[in-house]
Tab-separated table of C-alpha atoms and ligand atoms in Angstrom:
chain	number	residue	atom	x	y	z
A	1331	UNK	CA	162.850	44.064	66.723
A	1332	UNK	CA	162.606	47.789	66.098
A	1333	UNK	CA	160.555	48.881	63.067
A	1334	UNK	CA	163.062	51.032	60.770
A	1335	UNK	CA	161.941	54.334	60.453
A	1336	UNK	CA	162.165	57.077	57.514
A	1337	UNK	CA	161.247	60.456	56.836
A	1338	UNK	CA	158.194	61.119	55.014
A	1339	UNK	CA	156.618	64.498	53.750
A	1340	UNK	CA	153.308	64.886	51.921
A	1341	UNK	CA	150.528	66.849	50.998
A	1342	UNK	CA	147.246	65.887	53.084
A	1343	UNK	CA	143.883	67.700	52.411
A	1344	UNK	CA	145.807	70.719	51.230
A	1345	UNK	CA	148.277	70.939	54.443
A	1346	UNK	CA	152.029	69.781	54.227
A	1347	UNK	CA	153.099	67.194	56.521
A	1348	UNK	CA	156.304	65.605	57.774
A	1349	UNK	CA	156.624	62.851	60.118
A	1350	UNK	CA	159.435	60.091	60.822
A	1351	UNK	CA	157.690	56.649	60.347
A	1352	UNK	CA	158.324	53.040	60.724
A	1353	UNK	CA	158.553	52.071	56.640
A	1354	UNK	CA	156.342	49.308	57.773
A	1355	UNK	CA	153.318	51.321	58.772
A	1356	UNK	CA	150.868	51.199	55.693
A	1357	UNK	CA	148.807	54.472	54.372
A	1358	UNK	CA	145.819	53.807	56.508
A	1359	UNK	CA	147.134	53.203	59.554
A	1360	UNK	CA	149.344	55.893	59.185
A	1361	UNK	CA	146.425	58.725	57.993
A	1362	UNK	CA	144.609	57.232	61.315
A	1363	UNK	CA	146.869	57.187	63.616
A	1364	UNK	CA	149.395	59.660	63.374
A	1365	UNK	CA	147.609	62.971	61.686
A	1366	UNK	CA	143.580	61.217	63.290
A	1367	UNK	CA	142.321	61.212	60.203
A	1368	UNK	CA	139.779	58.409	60.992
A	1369	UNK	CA	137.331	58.935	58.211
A	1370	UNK	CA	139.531	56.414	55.867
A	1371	UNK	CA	137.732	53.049	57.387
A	1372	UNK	CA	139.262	49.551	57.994
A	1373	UNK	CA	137.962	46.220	57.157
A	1374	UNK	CA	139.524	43.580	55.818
A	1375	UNK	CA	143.028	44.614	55.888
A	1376	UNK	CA	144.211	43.109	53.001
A	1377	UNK	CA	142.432	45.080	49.781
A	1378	UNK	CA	139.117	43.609	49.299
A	1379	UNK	CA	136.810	45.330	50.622
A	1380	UNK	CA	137.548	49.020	49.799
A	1381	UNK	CA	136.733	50.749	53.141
A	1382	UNK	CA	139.989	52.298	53.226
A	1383	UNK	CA	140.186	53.584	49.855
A	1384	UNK	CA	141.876	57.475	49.088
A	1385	UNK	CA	143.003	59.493	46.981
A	1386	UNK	CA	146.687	59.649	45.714
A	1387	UNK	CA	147.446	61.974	43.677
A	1388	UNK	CA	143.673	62.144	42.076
A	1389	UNK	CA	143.505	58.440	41.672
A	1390	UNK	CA	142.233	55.927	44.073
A	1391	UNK	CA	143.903	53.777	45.902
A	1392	UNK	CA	143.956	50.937	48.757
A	1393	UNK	CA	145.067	52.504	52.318
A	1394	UNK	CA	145.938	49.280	53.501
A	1395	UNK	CA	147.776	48.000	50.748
A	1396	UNK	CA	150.266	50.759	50.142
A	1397	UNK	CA	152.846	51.432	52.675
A	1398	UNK	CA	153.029	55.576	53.831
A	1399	UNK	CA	156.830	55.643	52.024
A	1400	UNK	CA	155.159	54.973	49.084
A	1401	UNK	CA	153.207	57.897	49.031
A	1402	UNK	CA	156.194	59.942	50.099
A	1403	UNK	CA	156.234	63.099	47.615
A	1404	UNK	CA	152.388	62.760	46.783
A	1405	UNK	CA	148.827	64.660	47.036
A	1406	UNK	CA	146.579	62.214	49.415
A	1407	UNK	CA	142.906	63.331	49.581
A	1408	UNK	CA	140.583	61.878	52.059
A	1409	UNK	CA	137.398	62.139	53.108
A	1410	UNK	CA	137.522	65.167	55.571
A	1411	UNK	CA	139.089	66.812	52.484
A	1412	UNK	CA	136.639	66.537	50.153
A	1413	UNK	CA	134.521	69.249	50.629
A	1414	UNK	CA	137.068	71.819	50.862
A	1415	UNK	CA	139.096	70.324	48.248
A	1416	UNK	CA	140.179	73.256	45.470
A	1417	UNK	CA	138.330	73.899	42.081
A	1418	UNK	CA	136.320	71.600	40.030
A	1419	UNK	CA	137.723	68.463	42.636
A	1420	UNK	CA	135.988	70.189	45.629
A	1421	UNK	CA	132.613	70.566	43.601
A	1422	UNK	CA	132.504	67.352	42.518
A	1423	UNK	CA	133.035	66.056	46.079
A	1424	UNK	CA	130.015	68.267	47.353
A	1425	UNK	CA	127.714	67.268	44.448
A	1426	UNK	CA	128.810	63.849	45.236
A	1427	UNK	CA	128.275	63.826	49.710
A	1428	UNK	CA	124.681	65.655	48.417
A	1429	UNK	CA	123.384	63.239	45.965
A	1430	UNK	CA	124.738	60.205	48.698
A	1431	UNK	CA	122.473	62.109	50.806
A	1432	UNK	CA	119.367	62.386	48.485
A	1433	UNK	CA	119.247	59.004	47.635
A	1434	UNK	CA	119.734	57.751	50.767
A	1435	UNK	CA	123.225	55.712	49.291
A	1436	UNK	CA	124.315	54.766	52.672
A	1437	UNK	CA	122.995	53.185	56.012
A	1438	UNK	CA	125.904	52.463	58.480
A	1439	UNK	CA	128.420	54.691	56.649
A	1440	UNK	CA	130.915	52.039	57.193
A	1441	UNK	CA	131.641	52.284	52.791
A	1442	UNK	CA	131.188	55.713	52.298
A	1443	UNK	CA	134.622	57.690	52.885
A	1444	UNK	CA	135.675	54.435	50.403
A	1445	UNK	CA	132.951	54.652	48.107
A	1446	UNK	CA	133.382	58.179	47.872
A	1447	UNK	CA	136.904	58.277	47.212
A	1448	UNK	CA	136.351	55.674	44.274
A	1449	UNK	CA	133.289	57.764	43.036
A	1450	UNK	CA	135.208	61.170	42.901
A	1451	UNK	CA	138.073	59.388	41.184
A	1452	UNK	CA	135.526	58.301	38.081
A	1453	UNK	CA	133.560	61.397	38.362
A	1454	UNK	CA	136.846	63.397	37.815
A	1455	UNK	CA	137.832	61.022	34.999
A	1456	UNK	CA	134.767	63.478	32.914
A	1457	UNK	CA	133.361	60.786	31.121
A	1458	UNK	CA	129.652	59.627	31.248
A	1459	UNK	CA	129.352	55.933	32.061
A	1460	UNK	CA	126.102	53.907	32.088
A	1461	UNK	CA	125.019	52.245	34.775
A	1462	UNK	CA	126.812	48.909	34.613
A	1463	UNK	CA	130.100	50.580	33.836
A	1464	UNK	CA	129.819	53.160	37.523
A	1465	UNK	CA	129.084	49.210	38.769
A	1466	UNK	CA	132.349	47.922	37.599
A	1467	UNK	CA	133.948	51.470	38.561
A	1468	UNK	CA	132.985	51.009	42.169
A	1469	UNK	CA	133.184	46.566	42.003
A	1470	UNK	CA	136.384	47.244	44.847
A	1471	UNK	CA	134.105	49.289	47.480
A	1472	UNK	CA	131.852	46.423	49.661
A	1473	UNK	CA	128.717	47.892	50.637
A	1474	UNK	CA	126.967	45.250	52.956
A	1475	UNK	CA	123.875	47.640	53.879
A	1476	UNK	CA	122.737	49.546	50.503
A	1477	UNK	CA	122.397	47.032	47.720
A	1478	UNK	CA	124.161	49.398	45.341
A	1479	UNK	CA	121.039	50.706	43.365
A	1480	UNK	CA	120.781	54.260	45.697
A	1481	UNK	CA	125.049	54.655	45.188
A	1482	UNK	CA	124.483	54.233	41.625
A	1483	UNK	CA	121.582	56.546	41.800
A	1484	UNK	CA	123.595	59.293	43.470
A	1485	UNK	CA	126.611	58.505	41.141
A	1486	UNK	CA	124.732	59.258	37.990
A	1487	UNK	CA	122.981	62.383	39.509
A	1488	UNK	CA	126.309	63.966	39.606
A	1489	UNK	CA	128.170	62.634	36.528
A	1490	UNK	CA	124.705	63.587	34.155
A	1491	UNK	CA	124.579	66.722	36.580
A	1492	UNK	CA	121.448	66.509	37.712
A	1493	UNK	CA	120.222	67.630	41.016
A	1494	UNK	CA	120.818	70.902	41.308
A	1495	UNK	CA	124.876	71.285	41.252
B	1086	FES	FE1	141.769	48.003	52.834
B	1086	FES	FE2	139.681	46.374	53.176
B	1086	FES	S1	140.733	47.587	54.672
B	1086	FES	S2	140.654	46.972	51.313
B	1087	FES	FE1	126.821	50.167	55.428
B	1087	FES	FE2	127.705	50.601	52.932
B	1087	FES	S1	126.315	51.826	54.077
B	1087	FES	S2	128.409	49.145	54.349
């Protein structure tokens, strides 16, 4: 049977974009596939392990577990937007990639884009967590390589900002 298919328009990293799409075809697949944004990972497929996690509109959310209709109107940030995101979200990105980088908070990269994306979102939120709390924060992102302790690290670098932001 023929997938239905609907028009969708959005903001991604900054540029509009329109595309007819099956209403099927979840965020992920669709950020992957049809624009080749392939920095949004896949894993488990069905929201528990966090590799696909974005951005829409500022707050974080599974790739795999929304469908792209539902995020029909909205903002979707990922990855290869960080950096150049606008204002105070861009900086917090770069601070963020940096201190991941100084502490050495990843080993296959397989989490990051993920663990990134749920790390901007509580960075943004402006508050200063402890330790335990960034845990719970980033409880959704799997990291099988890292053991957590460098993410947290690099987390708390940037929301105490320390290291040179
Ligand atoms: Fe979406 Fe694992 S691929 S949560
Ligand atoms: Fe390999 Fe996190 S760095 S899964």
């Amino acid at each position: 049977m023929m997938d239905r298919t609907r028009a969708l328009a959005m903001t991604v990293n900054g540029e509009a974009v329109s595309r007819d799409v099956p209403v099927r075809i979840n965020l992920v697949d669709f950020l992957r596939g049809e624009l080749g944004l392939t920095g949004s990972h896949v894993g488990c497929e069905h929201g528990v392990c966090g590799a696909c996690t974005v951005l829409v509109d500022g707050q974080s959310v599974r790739g795999c577990l929304m469908l792209a209709v539902q995020a029909d109107g909205a903002e979707v940030t990922t990855v290869e937007g960080f950096a150049e995101a606008p204002g105070e979200t861009g900086r917090q990105a770069r601070a963020l990639q940096q201190a991941f980088h100084r502490h050495n908070a990843l080993q296959c990269g397989f989490c990051s884009p993920g663990m990134l994306a749920s790390a901007l979102e509580l960075v943004q939120a402006g508050k200063t967590c402890d330790r335990a709390e960034i845990r719970e924060h980033i409880s959704g992102n799997y990291c099988r390589c890292t053991g957590y302790q460098a993410i947290v690290d690099a987390i708390e670098d940037v929301m105490l900002g320390r290291g040179g932001q």
